[in-house]
């Protein structure tokens, strides 16, 4: 089973960024999203498709339908520049990661 | 505060062995499944292994199956990864992570393992 993400996404500050994660019938499974900044450990930002852990800003949201899970960052900030990884909870595999550039 | 602190990383020759540890605190360790995830330099996250709460079940990525062994000590609140027959492709930072509500909600800072002659 594979999860496919775009290698890179660019967005202007204040705009909405969308990062996709594709897998066969992915909506049959819960998706999670992780943010990783250079030199740091990953941080969980979305679990069970659309839930945010405590402390994660409301501008981060998630959805999962059909074959695609989507991470949406509304009002993207420069501090959101990072690598983002998706994961299907019952299948121990990560997507390849997406580098989000905010400029 | 949940903390996961890895240790035991280092330089090892190809074919060698290494055991890395992850000391857990701030939560009831024995109630949680635990995972190891690795990241080669400049590359993405790769799941390595998982173990259930009482160590009755474990699972491995194909790339490490038969060479790596995950274990835990629920008295000492510590997770282990025994790595044998190491190759240069095993060079990576190894993160331990807690599994909760279907995701890895806390991660350690990682232990760097370098396999080189």
Short mmCIF file of C-alpha atoms in Angstrom, two decimals:
data_model
loop_
_atom_site.label_atom_id
_atom_site.label_comp_id
_atom_site.label_asym_id
_atom_site.label_seq_id
_atom_site.Cartn_x
_atom_site.Cartn_y
_atom_site.Cartn_z
CA UNK A 1 0.00 0.00 0.00
CA UNK A 2 1.34 3.41 -0.92
CA UNK A 3 0.46 6.96 0.02
CA UNK A 4 1.34 9.58 -2.59
CA UNK A 5 1.96 13.23 -1.81
CA UNK A 6 3.14 16.06 -4.08
CA UNK A 7 6.83 16.75 -3.42
CA UNK A 8 6.27 20.45 -3.00
CA UNK A 9 3.57 23.06 -2.57
CA UNK A 10 4.03 26.82 -2.58
CA UNK A 11 1.71 29.40 -1.08
CA UNK A 12 1.76 33.11 -0.36
CA UNK A 13 1.42 34.28 3.23
CA UNK A 14 -2.22 34.64 4.22
CA UNK A 15 -3.45 32.34 1.49
CA UNK A 16 -4.80 28.79 1.79
CA UNK A 17 -2.50 25.82 1.25
CA UNK A 18 -3.80 22.37 0.40
CA UNK A 19 -1.65 19.26 0.58
CA UNK A 20 -3.06 16.01 -0.74
CA UNK A 21 -2.35 12.40 0.15
CA UNK A 22 -3.61 9.70 -2.20
CA UNK A 23 -4.10 6.01 -1.53
CA UNK A 24 -6.46 3.28 -2.66
CA UNK A 25 -9.75 3.73 -0.79
CA UNK A 26 -7.95 5.90 1.74
CA UNK A 27 -11.26 7.10 3.19
CA UNK A 28 -11.77 3.56 4.56
CA UNK A 29 -8.96 4.40 6.99
CA UNK A 30 -8.27 7.27 9.32
CA UNK A 31 -5.56 9.65 8.12
CA UNK A 32 -3.08 11.56 10.24
CA UNK A 33 -0.78 14.44 9.34
CA UNK A 34 2.60 15.41 10.79
CA UNK A 35 4.61 18.60 10.48
CA UNK A 36 8.39 18.49 10.60
CA UNK A 37 10.64 21.52 10.57
CA UNK A 38 14.37 21.24 9.78
CA UNK A 39 16.32 19.66 12.59
CA UNK A 40 13.20 18.90 14.63
CA UNK A 41 11.11 15.85 15.38
CA UNK A 42 7.73 15.44 13.69
CA UNK A 43 4.65 16.88 15.39
CA UNK A 44 1.16 15.44 15.05
CA UNK A 45 -1.17 18.11 13.67
CA UNK A 46 -4.22 16.12 12.50
CA UNK A 47 -5.50 12.69 13.57
CA UNK A 48 -8.60 10.68 12.71
CA UNK A 49 -8.93 12.63 9.45
CA UNK A 50 -9.90 15.98 10.93
CA UNK A 51 -9.14 16.24 14.65
CA UNK A 52 -6.54 18.63 16.02
CA UNK A 53 -4.45 17.78 19.08
CA UNK A 54 -4.37 20.31 21.86
CA UNK A 55 -2.18 23.27 20.97
CA UNK A 56 -2.49 22.95 17.19
CA UNK A 57 -3.82 26.17 15.65
CA UNK A 58 -7.30 26.19 14.15
CA UNK A 59 -5.92 27.16 10.75
CA UNK A 60 -4.93 23.50 10.30
CA UNK A 61 -7.76 21.24 9.15
CA UNK A 62 -8.12 17.88 7.49
CA UNK A 63 -10.53 15.89 5.37
CA UNK A 64 -10.61 12.42 3.87
CA UNK A 65 -12.84 11.30 1.02
CA UNK A 66 -12.55 8.60 -1.59
CA UNK A 67 -8.90 8.05 -2.38
CA UNK A 68 -7.62 11.37 -1.08
CA UNK A 69 -6.94 12.92 2.30
CA UNK A 70 -6.28 16.65 2.33
CA UNK A 71 -4.50 18.88 4.80
CA UNK A 72 -5.65 22.49 4.54
CA UNK A 73 -3.86 25.42 6.10
CA UNK A 74 -5.96 28.56 6.11
CA UNK A 75 -4.24 31.92 6.42
CA UNK A 76 -0.85 30.29 6.00
CA UNK A 77 1.95 31.86 7.98
CA UNK A 78 5.67 31.91 7.34
CA UNK A 79 6.13 29.72 10.43
CA UNK A 80 4.12 26.99 8.68
CA UNK A 81 6.95 26.40 6.22
CA UNK A 82 7.89 22.78 6.85
CA UNK A 83 7.66 19.23 5.57
CA UNK A 84 4.29 17.57 5.96
CA UNK A 85 3.69 13.81 6.03
CA UNK A 86 0.45 11.85 5.90
CA UNK A 87 -0.08 8.43 7.42
CA UNK A 88 -2.90 5.89 7.36
CA UNK A 89 -3.46 4.78 10.93
CA UNK A 90 -3.91 1.06 10.45
CA UNK A 91 -1.27 0.69 7.80
CA UNK A 92 2.21 1.43 8.92
CA UNK A 93 3.21 3.59 6.00
CA UNK A 94 3.91 7.28 5.55
CA UNK A 95 3.48 9.37 2.47
CA UNK A 96 6.67 10.62 0.87
CA UNK A 97 6.26 14.08 2.35
CA UNK A 98 5.47 17.52 0.95
CA UNK A 99 7.74 20.52 1.35
CA UNK A 100 5.54 23.58 1.95
CA UNK A 101 7.14 26.84 0.93
CA UNK A 102 5.58 30.09 2.06
CA UNK A 103 6.71 33.05 -0.01
CA UNK B 1 4.61 16.23 30.50
CA UNK B 2 5.10 13.35 28.08
CA UNK B 3 8.75 12.79 27.27
CA UNK B 4 10.46 10.27 25.05
CA UNK B 5 14.25 10.28 25.13
CA UNK B 6 16.25 8.05 22.81
CA UNK B 7 19.79 6.95 23.51
CA UNK B 8 22.36 4.46 22.28
CA UNK B 9 22.93 5.75 18.77
CA UNK B 10 26.38 5.89 17.26
CA UNK B 11 28.77 4.71 14.58
CA UNK B 12 28.83 1.01 13.73
CA UNK B 13 30.51 -0.97 10.97
CA UNK B 14 28.51 -2.79 8.32
CA UNK B 15 27.44 -6.15 9.65
CA UNK B 16 27.54 -4.90 13.21
CA UNK B 17 24.87 -4.59 15.87
CA UNK B 18 23.47 -1.80 17.98
CA UNK B 19 20.70 -1.44 20.52
CA UNK B 20 18.93 1.86 20.94
CA UNK B 21 16.63 2.76 23.80
CA UNK B 22 13.75 5.14 24.41
CA UNK B 23 13.01 6.21 27.97
CA UNK B 24 9.41 7.23 28.47
CA UNK B 25 7.97 9.44 31.18
CA UNK B 26 4.91 11.56 31.90
CA UNK B 27 2.35 8.91 30.93
CA UNK B 28 1.35 5.33 31.69
CA UNK B 29 3.81 3.60 29.38
CA UNK B 30 2.32 0.11 29.76
CA UNK B 31 -1.02 1.29 28.29
CA UNK B 32 0.34 2.38 24.93
CA UNK B 33 1.56 0.72 21.77
CA UNK B 34 4.93 2.11 20.76
CA UNK B 35 6.61 2.57 17.38
CA UNK B 36 10.01 3.17 15.84
CA UNK B 37 10.26 5.41 12.79
CA UNK B 38 13.48 6.29 10.98
CA UNK B 39 14.62 9.06 8.70
CA UNK B 40 17.70 8.82 6.53
CA UNK B 41 19.58 12.10 6.00
CA UNK B 42 17.56 14.37 3.74
CA UNK B 43 14.84 11.77 3.24
CA UNK B 44 11.29 11.16 4.46
CA UNK B 45 9.86 9.27 7.40
CA UNK B 46 9.86 5.50 7.21
CA UNK B 47 8.02 3.29 9.66
CA UNK B 48 10.24 0.58 11.15
CA UNK B 49 8.46 -1.38 13.86
CA UNK B 50 5.68 -1.45 16.42
CA UNK B 51 4.96 -3.34 19.61
CA UNK B 52 1.70 -3.63 21.49
CA UNK B 53 1.16 -2.77 25.14
CA UNK B 54 2.19 -6.09 26.68
CA UNK B 55 4.73 -7.11 24.04
CA UNK B 56 2.58 -10.03 22.89
CA UNK B 57 2.56 -8.70 19.32
CA UNK B 58 5.09 -6.89 17.16
CA UNK B 59 5.40 -5.94 13.52
CA UNK B 60 8.28 -4.94 11.26
CA UNK B 61 8.91 -3.26 7.95
CA UNK B 62 10.07 -5.73 5.31
CA UNK B 63 13.40 -3.93 5.09
CA UNK B 64 14.31 -4.81 8.69
CA UNK B 65 12.40 -8.03 9.27
CA UNK B 66 14.65 -10.75 10.64
CA UNK B 67 17.38 -8.26 11.55
CA UNK B 68 15.69 -5.88 14.02
CA UNK B 69 13.85 -6.75 17.21
CA UNK B 70 11.58 -4.40 19.11
CA UNK B 71 11.01 -4.92 22.81
CA UNK B 72 9.88 -3.04 25.88
CA UNK B 73 10.26 -3.05 29.63
CA UNK B 74 7.02 -1.87 31.20
CA UNK B 75 8.63 -1.71 34.64
CA UNK B 76 11.47 0.55 33.52
CA UNK B 77 9.23 2.39 31.01
CA UNK B 78 11.69 1.82 28.22
CA UNK B 79 11.39 0.83 24.58
CA UNK B 80 14.23 -0.89 22.75
CA UNK B 81 15.29 -1.63 19.20
CA UNK B 82 17.95 -4.28 18.73
CA UNK B 83 19.51 -3.89 15.29
CA UNK B 84 21.66 -6.67 13.83
CA UNK B 85 23.38 -7.18 10.48
CA UNK B 86 23.38 -3.46 9.88
CA UNK B 87 23.98 -2.07 6.41
CA UNK B 88 24.73 1.43 5.17
CA UNK B 89 21.06 1.67 4.18
CA UNK B 90 20.17 1.57 7.88
CA UNK B 91 21.92 4.89 8.46
CA UNK B 92 19.23 7.20 9.82
CA UNK B 93 17.87 9.02 12.80
CA UNK B 94 15.61 6.65 14.70
CA UNK B 95 12.59 8.13 16.46
CA UNK B 96 10.46 6.41 19.04
CA UNK B 97 6.84 7.49 19.13
CA UNK B 98 3.76 6.85 21.22
CA UNK B 99 0.64 5.52 19.50
CA UNK B 100 -2.63 7.04 20.65
CA UNK B 101 -6.04 7.55 19.01
CA UNK B 102 -4.79 6.14 15.74
CA UNK B 103 -1.70 8.30 15.37
CA UNK B 104 1.78 8.92 16.71
CA UNK B 105 1.09 11.74 19.12
CA UNK B 106 4.46 12.14 20.82
CA UNK B 107 7.92 11.68 19.34
CA UNK B 108 11.38 11.61 20.81
CA UNK B 109 14.26 13.69 19.51
CA UNK B 110 15.75 10.70 17.75
CA UNK B 111 18.91 8.62 17.98
CA UNK B 112 21.39 8.92 15.12
CA UNK B 113 22.69 5.61 13.82
CA UNK B 114 25.51 5.73 11.29
CA UNK B 115 26.63 2.55 9.55
CA UNK B 116 29.98 3.02 7.91
CA UNK B 117 33.36 1.38 7.58
#
